Amino acid sequence: MKQEIKAQKFNWIDISSPTEHDIKYLKKKFRIHPLVLDELINPSPRPRVEPHKDYLFMVLYYPIYNVKTRETSSRELNIIISKKAIITSHYETIPPLKTLFDNCRFNKQSQKTYLSEETGQLLYYILSAFWQNCFKKLEKIDERINNIEKHIFGGKEKEMVLEISLVKTDIINFWRIIEPQKEVLESLLKEGLEFFGESFLPYFSDVLGTYERVSNALETHKETILALEDTNQSLLSTRINEIMKVLTTFSVVMLPLTLIASIWGMNFSRSLPLTNSPIGFWLISFLMFVVSVIMIIYFRKKKWL
Amino acid sequence: MKQEIKAQKFNWIDISSPTEHDIKYLKKKFRIHPLVLDELINPSPRPRVEPHKDYLFMVLYYPIYNVKTRETSSRELNIIISKKAIITSHYETIPPLKTLFDNCRFNKQSQKTYLSEETGQLLYYILSAFWQNCFKKLEKIDERINNIEKHIFGGKEKEMVLEISLVKTDIINFWRIIEPQKEVLESLLKEGLEFFGESFLPYFSDVLGTYERVSNALETHKETILALEDTNQSLLSTRINEIMKVLTTFSVVMLPLTLIASIWGMNFSRSLPLTNSPIGFWLISFLMFVVSVIMIIYFRKKKWL
Amino acid sequence: MKQEIKAQKFNWIDISSPTEHDIKYLKKKFRIHPLVLDELINPSPRPRVEPHKDYLFMVLYYPIYNVKTRETSSRELNIIISKKAIITSHYETIPPLKTLFDNCRFNKQSQKTYLSEETGQLLYYILSAFWQNCFKKLEKIDERINNIEKHIFGGKEKEMVLEISLVKTDIINFWRIIEPQKEVLESLLKEGLEFFGESFLPYFSDVLGTYERVSNALETHKETILALEDTNQSLLSTRINEIMKVLTTFSVVMLPLTLIASIWGMNFSRSLPLTNSPIGFWLISFLMFVVSVIMIIYFRKKKWL
Amino acid sequence: MKQEIKAQKFNWIDISSPTEHDIKYLKKKFRIHPLVLDELINPSPRPRVEPHKDYLFMVLYYPIYNVKTRETSSRELNIIISKKAIITSHYETIPPLKTLFDNCRFNKQSQKTYLSEETGQLLYYILSAFWQNCFKKLEKIDERINNIEKHIFGGKEKEMVLEISLVKTDIINFWRIIEPQKEVLESLLKEGLEFFGESFLPYFSDVLGTYERVSNALETHKETILALEDTNQSLLSTRINEIMKVLTTFSVVMLPLTLIASIWGMNFSRSLPLTNSPIGFWLISFLMFVVSVIMIIYFRKKKWL
Amino acid sequence: MKQEIKAQKFNWIDISSPTEHDIKYLKKKFRIHPLVLDELINPSPRPRVEPHKDYLFMVLYYPIYNVKTRETSSRELNIIISKKAIITSHYETIPPLKTLFDNCRFNKQSQKTYLSEETGQLLYYILSAFWQNCFKKLEKIDERINNIEKHIFGGKEKEMVLEISLVKTDIINFWRIIEPQKEVLESLLKEGLEFFGESFLPYFSDVLGTYERVSNALETHKETILALEDTNQSLLSTRINEIMKVLTTFSVVMLPLTLIASIWGMNFSRSLPLTNSPIGFWLISFLMFVVSVIMIIYFRKKKWL
């Protein structure tokens, strides 16, 4: 589906799920290299900036969190930018892009802000929205981390193992998506200056700055969740070890008693002592009691119980 | 609650828990952008410095340790600074700010020191107090670490697991609060120079230096507590393993004895040897004794006991 | 086997599994130092660039993944490059080199692209293909990592232990092969400029850039697999610990029951209570039932079950 | 206790355990700021350099190893240095300072070396002795590490757990003491140049170099002990696991035998087979033998024994 | 034992196990400072370069692998270098030095290469041989690592624990020996230039380059062995856990059966059901069979078996 906004100095064409028909239209109208148009249809393996004669071609990835599967996946955004047009192409909705595009279509104020200057400025607003939006995701991760912390010290170590693993995987996937894009922003700084002129330096370094804040915040989250994982593991293993120790000690107290009972269960009709005594049973029961008391005292003294 | 101090060249307005009324007053008197005033009322998600035409807007976070819940949380401090006024706004008390403000109100000497020059100097004193005060917190953490160290080697490994986890979480939360503020101080160095002039460079780099000392000390504490956690875990697991080994070995010694007793408990009235012997029981008891002695010697030799 | 392509300004000689005969030919035709020719026949221990008077000698390693043994090993590529000829020598097939060579032999278009300029350009195309090709390998590793992630949270932790170890070893071997070649590319930048002139700077820094992207992607993969390994281990150990706890608790419930049964199995014909009672068995069975219920309630309360 | 050496150009006053009387003397004679004099009496929380109008005030910490408690603690050294005097103040003995002071008092040759020039040079000799002396401590740590290494591979893993923990804590405490002093030496380089003139640059950078060598050596020791701890833990856990496996396997072999014996211990006077057979006991014993042999063979085949 | 080679411009004196006599000879002939000569006889604690008026004094350590004890230890090499002589002194044989010295003595070609220029060049050849030789050691470590990798995935995890620990300790000891020598080479670059003139810059930076390649390769080996250790530990612990789980499950299946047998072993002559039934034993055996089948099915379903 192709949508177009006509601004004073340029057109913004947003294509979602590009069809053969859209590609033909672009080929005809903008003389874009067939290999670039191919990439609009097929998924591109890596984010990058490609300088062409009359335009720049960019491949970006936007991290998106799926509440159902609790997973972070990436959505591809292709941007072709020339002096006269900016073409954004994607398969699935990229929320910050959609918001910006709809604002530019229906809101006069936004049109003034975003579309009154050159394509370079619009690219800046798109990239800026793209990265600013990541902060919201980071805040959600922050909440989940605070939540985990509260539960760990509230005695729910076991339940938190999976939750910690999920948040950690979420952070790592987020990081795997944004990490390779640093290079894109850095090469945009170089290629962009050549293409748009020096006046765009503050714009693009602002975007790089936003990226770096996102990246630092993610790093902080990563270290925090790793430390919490360690903490949880050590609390959990201390607790499990305690339980196992108590259970094992209990078994060990039972064993000699069972041995004693088994001994007087042997069929030595003539030689087994006390069997005919009227208090034999009570004597042996007393013996068992003494043995267990001694063992418990010993274990207490050794601090095993 | 709004409080105001009038100095020679500027006013210091401190607002705690700003109300609609305070906001209107600020709007009317200082022509501050509505979005900035909004942030005074609502919590801001990230620390930052925002340069405006006539003033700088800063969002800072102050780490505060709650003795009851044993947790470190952050309190937000908003600063609006122009040539003629410095406005500090916060919801909860920020101790070093309160001390400074009260000194400036009631102490003539302090007024001379802090209020006789421009707003830039006062900002320096506020930020300086803000970060200097973190050292006291760090010293408390230091004490707790020394305390942990003493107990670990005093045989209280188990009790220290939770204490180590708490101190570690405390350090990490502290770090999570101050880490993103480095960027604020760095951009203050840039924006501040533009706003206040070059003569403020030594002041702001002094604040950055204090921040870096806090940050380094925190890093040292972090590494120390991580090393202590490792040490504690390895001492603890060695001890638990020893206990489990002894208990298991004891069980293993019991088992063959129980088997022997069970064997002579079988109902083979005709074929079970020794059952009618007058010393049968004593022979089997002797057998058990021999078996257990052999096992204990074997385990000793193998160093399992 | 020696193959030769004659271009306008130079010859490309590709030798696979060089024989004595090939070496003699090279010695005669290009006056190459005997020690260099020796290295063509014998494996060289380290990648490097050696500047000689009339030519550069390079030793490179190409990482190759063996689908059968699931291992990454390296294949050596020796390049001798002068103004008039480029000699590539290797024992086993280097896929990207073979593709390039075959293209240059049979495809007119490729000949135009790759062979119309100087040997420096061809070297750039060879190195570029060499490193670009590594991305395909990295994408396969990426797929495997995604696959592992899916299975870990799908409850197949145990099965993933070996798969994670294999992918990790694969990444490490890949890294061990490419890591020492950074230095080669850096010294090529220096030696190459002296040899080919300054116009080759963008070519060789492009190759270095490609290397660095490969290296960064590999680093990302390494951190990801390490985090997944940790996650898997903690999920796995939590699960195993749970199982062991349940099993041990079950044993502990059985033990007192067995003790009770053994006690009433003792041969105290006169003193053992209840033995002649008509409901003795049922009373003891009830006792066992009560004991086991109390223990289960106790363990439930302590959250051990 | 105050001791004084008079050199040609300046006096060296060394005060151990400063009293009120000493403080008054200093106040009267050198016009030192009361806050600085306060710090001579009270412990200072952090190492630092404070430039004053006529003098520099330094707070340093010297790491000292207590052989009895096997702990590394720090001793504070305060230095006040002007053009005409150098005052060193401390509570407990600082060995390298004491050696230097005594040499300067009694040894003519030392006086010539250390006291013939300006206070800057003497400061250099004091700091140099301070840091050079740390090497001796590092060598002792080195010896202890070598000793641990020898014992680990000599089968004393268990005994080494505590020793490793002690050495690690020792290294970490050492590091915690010297780490914050880097900043002191760096700011001395700056402040010192202003105070003493540029000719002192090589002296102070030599001290900084010595500090960095101490710091690097400590880093090496830290990494080494961490690696040894890992090695020890993995050797130890492998050994414990082996023992537990053997013990558990042994229990598992015993259990079916006990079950068999218990089965023929049941009181089924009419239906229990073989009870009246003259070889019943021997048949069951043979059954037990067969069962245990099968289990052992099975465990051997599975490599569990 | 003193050996001497006379070159055109200088003498090379190699002393192994220096005696008092050798020291006197050096003192007399070269006017070397007594403290330096002392160090030739006594072991020096740290590698370093000491510039003196007429000569440089260097202390180096050469890592040597003892095949018998499987340990890496260091051998000290002292070098005194003036314009007219180079003195190498050591206690034990330093293989690369011995090879070079013997070549210079007996091989005319080598004499031409190594001795025809100034002492600076010879120092370069000695240091170069010294560090180049480390690569051979690194290749042996590489082989051992590959060997470990093959065995880990071949099911010999247990046997590899010790081998991994040995290789790791070997790498760490190697690293501990060469790490402090970086500083020596860096200060040689500075002192050496002053002493020998600027033309020696490429020589000494070549040696530093070789050192850095050794250091990088060692770093790669260290990371590889650490990753392999982790992998081995996780494979091993997964395997041990599996075994323990199976063994424990087996015990748990045995326990209720033993309880049943014990129950019918109780001496309730009147109230124990089925004791007089002709099929009592078979009914109870069937009960045991049913109980064990149910448990096994339950454990299978829970994936515990």
PDB file of C-alpha atoms in Angstrom, chain E residues 93-177:
ATOM      1  CA  THR E  93      70.763 -21.939  29.456  1.00  0.00           C
ATOM      2  CA  ILE E  94      68.471 -19.573  27.519  1.00  0.00           C
ATOM      3  CA  PRO E  95      67.907 -21.624  24.332  1.00  0.00           C
ATOM      4  CA  PRO E  96      67.450 -18.811  21.746  1.00  0.00           C
ATOM      5  CA  LEU E  97      70.493 -16.957  23.172  1.00  0.00           C
ATOM      6  CA  LYS E  98      72.620 -20.086  23.055  1.00  0.00           C
ATOM      7  CA  THR E  99      71.645 -20.752  19.423  1.00  0.00           C
ATOM      8  CA  LEU E 100      72.480 -17.186  18.431  1.00  0.00           C
ATOM      9  CA  PHE E 101      75.800 -17.202  20.315  1.00  0.00           C
ATOM     10  CA  ASP E 102      76.873 -20.523  18.824  1.00  0.00           C
ATOM     11  CA  ASN E 103      75.895 -19.336  15.352  1.00  0.00           C
ATOM     12  CA  CYS E 104      77.987 -16.223  15.808  1.00  0.00           C
ATOM     13  CA  ARG E 105      80.935 -18.266  16.966  1.00  0.00           C
ATOM     14  CA  PHE E 106      81.027 -20.983  14.344  1.00  0.00           C
ATOM     15  CA  ASN E 107      79.067 -19.752  11.336  1.00  0.00           C
ATOM     16  CA  LYS E 108      80.743 -17.163   9.085  1.00  0.00           C
ATOM     17  CA  GLN E 109      77.459 -16.165   7.455  1.00  0.00           C
ATOM     18  CA  SER E 110      75.851 -15.496  10.851  1.00  0.00           C
ATOM     19  CA  GLN E 111      78.865 -13.464  11.937  1.00  0.00           C
ATOM     20  CA  LYS E 112      78.363 -11.267   8.907  1.00  0.00           C
ATOM     21  CA  THR E 113      74.673 -10.819   9.632  1.00  0.00           C
ATOM     22  CA  TYR E 114      74.777 -10.299  13.349  1.00  0.00           C
ATOM     23  CA  LEU E 115      78.188  -8.887  14.239  1.00  0.00           C
ATOM     24  CA  SER E 116      79.135  -6.572  11.366  1.00  0.00           C
ATOM     25  CA  GLU E 117      77.294  -3.565  12.754  1.00  0.00           C
ATOM     26  CA  GLU E 118      76.954  -1.920  16.159  1.00  0.00           C
ATOM     27  CA  THR E 119      75.927  -3.347  19.533  1.00  0.00           C
ATOM     28  CA  GLY E 120      72.401  -1.926  19.063  1.00  0.00           C
ATOM     29  CA  GLN E 121      71.821  -4.241  16.110  1.00  0.00           C
ATOM     30  CA  LEU E 122      73.034  -7.276  18.045  1.00  0.00           C
ATOM     31  CA  LEU E 123      70.726  -6.335  20.939  1.00  0.00           C
ATOM     32  CA  TYR E 124      67.900  -6.233  18.406  1.00  0.00           C
ATOM     33  CA  TYR E 125      68.783  -9.717  17.131  1.00  0.00           C
ATOM     34  CA  ILE E 126      68.992 -11.098  20.679  1.00  0.00           C
ATOM     35  CA  LEU E 127      65.634  -9.612  21.723  1.00  0.00           C
ATOM     36  CA  SER E 128      64.054 -10.603  18.451  1.00  0.00           C
ATOM     37  CA  ALA E 129      65.193 -14.235  18.824  1.00  0.00           C
ATOM     38  CA  PHE E 130      64.031 -14.111  22.438  1.00  0.00           C
ATOM     39  CA  TRP E 131      60.466 -13.175  21.498  1.00  0.00           C
ATOM     40  CA  GLN E 132      60.232 -15.001  18.173  1.00  0.00           C
ATOM     41  CA  ASN E 133      61.019 -18.162  20.083  1.00  0.00           C
ATOM     42  CA  CYS E 134      57.916 -17.666  22.226  1.00  0.00           C
ATOM     43  CA  PHE E 135      55.785 -18.395  19.175  1.00  0.00           C
ATOM     44  CA  LYS E 136      56.957 -22.020  19.189  1.00  0.00           C
ATOM     45  CA  LYS E 137      55.743 -22.350  22.746  1.00  0.00           C
ATOM     46  CA  LEU E 138      52.434 -20.779  21.770  1.00  0.00           C
ATOM     47  CA  GLU E 139      52.028 -23.305  18.972  1.00  0.00           C
ATOM     48  CA  LYS E 140      52.504 -26.147  21.433  1.00  0.00           C
ATOM     49  CA  ILE E 141      49.807 -24.631  23.654  1.00  0.00           C
ATOM     50  CA  ASP E 142      47.623 -24.341  20.548  1.00  0.00           C
ATOM     51  CA  GLU E 143      48.055 -28.050  19.842  1.00  0.00           C
ATOM     52  CA  ARG E 144      47.162 -28.957  23.399  1.00  0.00           C
ATOM     53  CA  ILE E 145      44.028 -26.789  23.186  1.00  0.00           C
ATOM     54  CA  ASN E 146      42.952 -28.472  19.948  1.00  0.00           C
ATOM     55  CA  ASN E 147      43.570 -31.820  21.592  1.00  0.00           C
ATOM     56  CA  ILE E 148      41.405 -30.872  24.580  1.00  0.00           C
ATOM     57  CA  GLU E 149      38.615 -29.697  22.282  1.00  0.00           C
ATOM     58  CA  LYS E 150      38.623 -33.024  20.432  1.00  0.00           C
ATOM     59  CA  HIS E 151      38.413 -35.005  23.669  1.00  0.00           C
ATOM     60  CA  ILE E 152      35.671 -32.894  25.266  1.00  0.00           C
ATOM     61  CA  PHE E 153      33.251 -33.638  22.477  1.00  0.00           C
ATOM     62  CA  GLY E 154      34.498 -37.249  22.399  1.00  0.00           C
ATOM     63  CA  GLY E 155      32.985 -37.912  25.832  1.00  0.00           C
ATOM     64  CA  LYS E 156      36.147 -37.619  27.938  1.00  0.00           C
ATOM     65  CA  GLU E 157      34.973 -34.639  29.990  1.00  0.00           C
ATOM     66  CA  LYS E 158      36.238 -36.030  33.306  1.00  0.00           C
ATOM     67  CA  GLU E 159      39.740 -36.757  32.051  1.00  0.00           C
ATOM     68  CA  MET E 160      39.964 -33.261  30.578  1.00  0.00           C
ATOM     69  CA  VAL E 161      39.371 -31.392  33.877  1.00  0.00           C
ATOM     70  CA  LEU E 162      42.994 -31.818  34.975  1.00  0.00           C
ATOM     71  CA  GLU E 163      44.416 -31.278  31.484  1.00  0.00           C
ATOM     72  CA  ILE E 164      42.438 -28.015  31.105  1.00  0.00           C
ATOM     73  CA  SER E 165      43.637 -26.864  34.528  1.00  0.00           C
ATOM     74  CA  LEU E 166      47.242 -27.617  33.585  1.00  0.00           C
ATOM     75  CA  VAL E 167      47.054 -25.785  30.256  1.00  0.00           C
ATOM     76  CA  LYS E 168      45.309 -22.852  31.913  1.00  0.00           C
ATOM     77  CA  THR E 169      47.953 -22.615  34.630  1.00  0.00           C
ATOM     78  CA  ASP E 170      50.617 -22.906  31.940  1.00  0.00           C
ATOM     79  CA  ILE E 171      49.091 -20.005  29.991  1.00  0.00           C
ATOM     80  CA  ILE E 172      48.725 -17.902  33.132  1.00  0.00           C
ATOM     81  CA  ASN E 173      52.321 -18.507  34.207  1.00  0.00           C
ATOM     82  CA  PHE E 174      53.522 -17.675  30.699  1.00  0.00           C
ATOM     83  CA  TRP E 175      51.455 -14.484  30.867  1.00  0.00           C
ATOM     84  CA  ARG E 176      52.769 -13.596  34.327  1.00  0.00           C
ATOM     85  CA  ILE E 177      56.326 -13.863  33.008  1.00  0.00           C
TER      86      ILE E 177
END
